[in-house]
Coordinates of C-alpha atoms in Angstrom, one line a residue:
M492 CA 8.7 -46.6 -11.7
K493 CA 7.2 -44.7 -8.7
S494 CA 9.1 -41.6 -9.7
R495 CA 7.4 -41.7 -13.1
A496 CA 4.0 -42.0 -11.5
L497 CA 4.8 -39.2 -9.1
M498 CA 5.8 -37.0 -12.0
T499 CA 2.5 -37.8 -13.8
M500 CA 0.6 -36.9 -10.6
L501 CA 2.5 -33.6 -10.3
L502 CA 1.8 -32.8 -13.9
G503 CA -1.9 -33.3 -13.3
L504 CA -1.8 -31.0 -10.3
V505 CA 0.0 -28.3 -12.3
V506 CA -2.7 -28.5 -15.0
F507 CA -5.4 -28.2 -12.2
G508 CA -3.6 -25.1 -10.8
W509 CA -3.0 -23.6 -14.2
A510 CA -6.7 -23.9 -15.1
S511 CA -7.9 -22.1 -12.1
T512 CA -5.4 -19.2 -11.7
A513 CA -6.6 -15.6 -12.1
A514 CA -4.2 -12.8 -13.1
A515 CA -4.1 -9.2 -12.0
V516 CA -4.1 -6.3 -14.5
P517 CA -1.6 -3.4 -14.0
Q518 CA -3.2 -0.1 -13.4
T519 CA -2.2 3.6 -12.9
W520 CA -4.3 6.1 -11.0
E521 CA -3.7 9.8 -11.1
D522 CA -5.3 12.5 -9.0
T523 CA -4.7 16.3 -9.3
V524 CA -5.5 18.9 -6.6
D525 CA -5.5 22.3 -8.3
A526 CA -5.7 25.2 -5.9
N527 CA -6.0 28.1 -8.4
P528 CA -3.0 29.6 -6.8
N529 CA -3.6 29.8 -3.0
K530 CA -1.2 32.0 -1.1
I531 CA 0.5 30.5 2.0
L532 CA 1.8 33.0 4.5
M533 CA 4.9 32.5 6.7
L534 CA 4.2 30.0 9.6
Q535 CA 0.9 29.0 8.0
W536 CA -0.4 25.4 7.2
Y537 CA -2.2 24.4 4.1
S538 CA -3.6 20.9 3.9
Y539 CA -5.5 19.0 1.2
A540 CA -6.4 15.4 0.3
H541 CA -5.9 13.3 -2.8
D542 CA -8.7 10.8 -3.5
L543 CA -8.2 8.0 -6.0
T544 CA -11.7 6.6 -5.5
D545 CA -13.3 9.3 -7.7
N546 CA -10.7 8.8 -10.5
T547 CA -11.7 8.4 -14.1
P548 CA -11.9 6.3 -16.2
I549 CA -11.2 3.5 -13.7
P550 CA -11.6 4.5 -10.0
F551 CA -9.6 2.8 -7.2
V552 CA -11.8 0.3 -5.3
V553 CA -10.8 -0.1 -1.7
G554 CA -10.4 -3.7 -0.6
Q555 CA -10.3 -4.9 -4.2
D556 CA -7.5 -3.0 -5.9
A557 CA -3.9 -2.8 -4.6
V558 CA -1.5 0.2 -4.8
K559 CA 2.1 -1.0 -4.9
S560 CA 3.8 2.3 -5.3
Y561 CA 3.1 6.0 -5.6
S562 CA 4.7 9.4 -6.2
L563 CA 3.7 12.8 -5.1
E564 CA 4.5 16.0 -7.2
V565 CA 4.0 19.4 -5.5
Y566 CA 4.0 22.6 -7.4
L567 CA 4.7 25.8 -5.4
K568 CA 5.4 29.2 -6.9
D569 CA 7.5 32.0 -5.4
D570 CA 5.7 35.2 -5.0
L571 CA 8.8 37.1 -6.2
D572 CA 9.1 39.4 -3.1
N573 CA 12.9 39.0 -2.9
Q574 CA 12.5 37.0 0.3
R575 CA 13.8 33.5 0.9
E576 CA 11.1 30.8 1.1
I577 CA 11.3 27.5 2.9
A578 CA 8.4 25.1 2.7
L579 CA 8.0 21.7 4.2
V580 CA 5.8 19.0 2.6
F581 CA 4.2 16.5 5.0
Q582 CA 2.7 13.2 4.0
P583 CA 2.0 10.2 6.4
W584 CA 5.2 9.6 8.3
M585 CA 7.3 11.6 5.9
V586 CA 8.6 15.2 5.8
D587 CA 10.4 16.7 2.9
R588 CA 11.8 20.2 2.1
Y589 CA 10.5 21.9 -1.0
D590 CA 13.2 23.4 -3.3
F591 CA 12.0 26.5 -5.1
R592 CA 14.8 26.2 -7.7
F593 CA 12.8 23.5 -9.5
T594 CA 9.4 23.8 -11.2
S595 CA 8.1 20.8 -9.4
N596 CA 9.3 18.5 -6.6
T597 CA 8.6 14.8 -6.7
Y598 CA 8.5 12.9 -3.5
G599 CA 8.7 9.2 -2.9
F600 CA 6.3 7.1 -0.9
S601 CA 6.2 6.2 2.7
L602 CA 5.0 2.8 4.0
Q603 CA 2.3 4.6 6.0
G604 CA 1.2 6.5 3.0
L605 CA 1.0 3.3 1.0
T606 CA -1.1 1.7 3.7
T607 CA -3.4 4.7 3.9
L608 CA -3.9 4.6 0.1
N609 CA -4.8 0.9 0.2
S610 CA -7.1 1.2 3.2
Y611 CA -9.0 4.4 2.3
G612 CA -8.1 5.3 -1.3
G613 CA -6.8 8.7 -0.3
L614 CA -3.7 10.5 0.9
Q615 CA -3.6 13.6 3.2
V616 CA -0.8 16.1 2.4
A617 CA 0.1 19.3 4.3
I618 CA 2.4 22.1 3.4
F619 CA 4.0 24.4 6.0
S620 CA 5.6 27.7 5.3
L621 CA 8.7 27.7 7.6
Y622 CA 10.0 30.9 6.1
G623 CA 8.6 33.4 3.6
D624 CA 5.3 33.2 1.7
F625 CA 4.5 31.6 -1.6
Y626 CA 1.7 30.2 -3.7
F627 CA 0.4 26.6 -3.8
D628 CA -0.4 25.8 -7.4
K629 CA -1.2 22.1 -7.6
S630 CA -0.3 18.6 -6.5
V631 CA -0.3 15.4 -8.5
L632 CA -0.5 12.0 -7.0
T633 CA 0.3 9.1 -9.3
A634 CA -0.2 5.6 -8.0
T635 CA 0.6 2.3 -9.7
G636 CA -0.8 -1.1 -8.7
N637 CA -3.1 -3.9 -9.8
I638 CA -6.8 -4.5 -10.3
P639 CA -8.2 -8.0 -10.4
A640 CA -8.8 -9.4 -13.9
A641 CA -12.2 -10.3 -15.1
P642 CA -13.2 -13.8 -14.1
V643 CA -12.7 -16.3 -16.9
P644 CA -14.7 -19.6 -16.9
E645 CA -12.5 -22.6 -16.2
P646 CA -12.1 -24.7 -19.4
S647 CA -13.6 -28.1 -18.8
T648 CA -11.1 -29.6 -21.3
L649 CA -8.2 -28.8 -19.0
M650 CA -10.2 -30.2 -16.0
L651 CA -10.8 -33.4 -17.9
L652 CA -7.1 -33.6 -18.9
G653 CA -5.9 -33.0 -15.4
S654 CA -8.2 -35.6 -13.9
G655 CA -7.2 -38.1 -16.5
L656 CA -3.5 -37.5 -15.8
S657 CA -4.1 -37.8 -12.1
G658 CA -6.0 -41.0 -12.6
L659 CA -3.1 -42.4 -14.7
G660 CA -0.7 -41.5 -11.9
V661 CA -2.8 -43.2 -9.3
W662 CA -3.1 -46.3 -11.5
Q663 CA 0.7 -46.4 -12.0
V664 CA 1.3 -46.3 -8.3
Y665 CA -1.3 -49.0 -7.3
R666 CA -1.3 -51.4 -10.2
R667 CA 0.0 -54.9 -9.5
K668 CA 3.1 -56.2 -11.1
P669 CA 2.6 -59.5 -12.9
K670 CA 4.2 -62.5 -11.3
S671 CA 7.2 -63.8 -13.0
K672 CA 7.2 -67.5 -14.1
S673 CA 10.2 -69.4 -12.9

């Protein structure tokens, strides 16, 4: 008998919880840095920043939205001087080598880069020419995450149902059993 009352109370609590939950909406932000080919000479640094807070149509809002993952694409062009080129791409706590055999190089994310995006809405990237010279064409940052859903008014019908079920559960637990006649 008490287990049935306990189940009724739990059902009431589930209805209360269901009536007040808010969902998050998946979102993708993209930011492109276009350098109108900028030449990077041997042993030279070139740095730039991606900013998701000025993104359109939906900008990233620091402290409200959440980035769960991101990828960085870097486009460098060989200057065709028959010289070998080696470039290093730096992002927070991550260094990758650029391969000039591909038209673009996609780099995964670092935990520090993810923290930086969520804290500031931006990501600093630097390119270093370890050997040779080449052109920096563009960089594309694609971040995926969630934005909070618009608040929905809590339906009073569910509130009434939940409180009624909770009341029935309490009544089941505390009601007196009739005395048996012997």
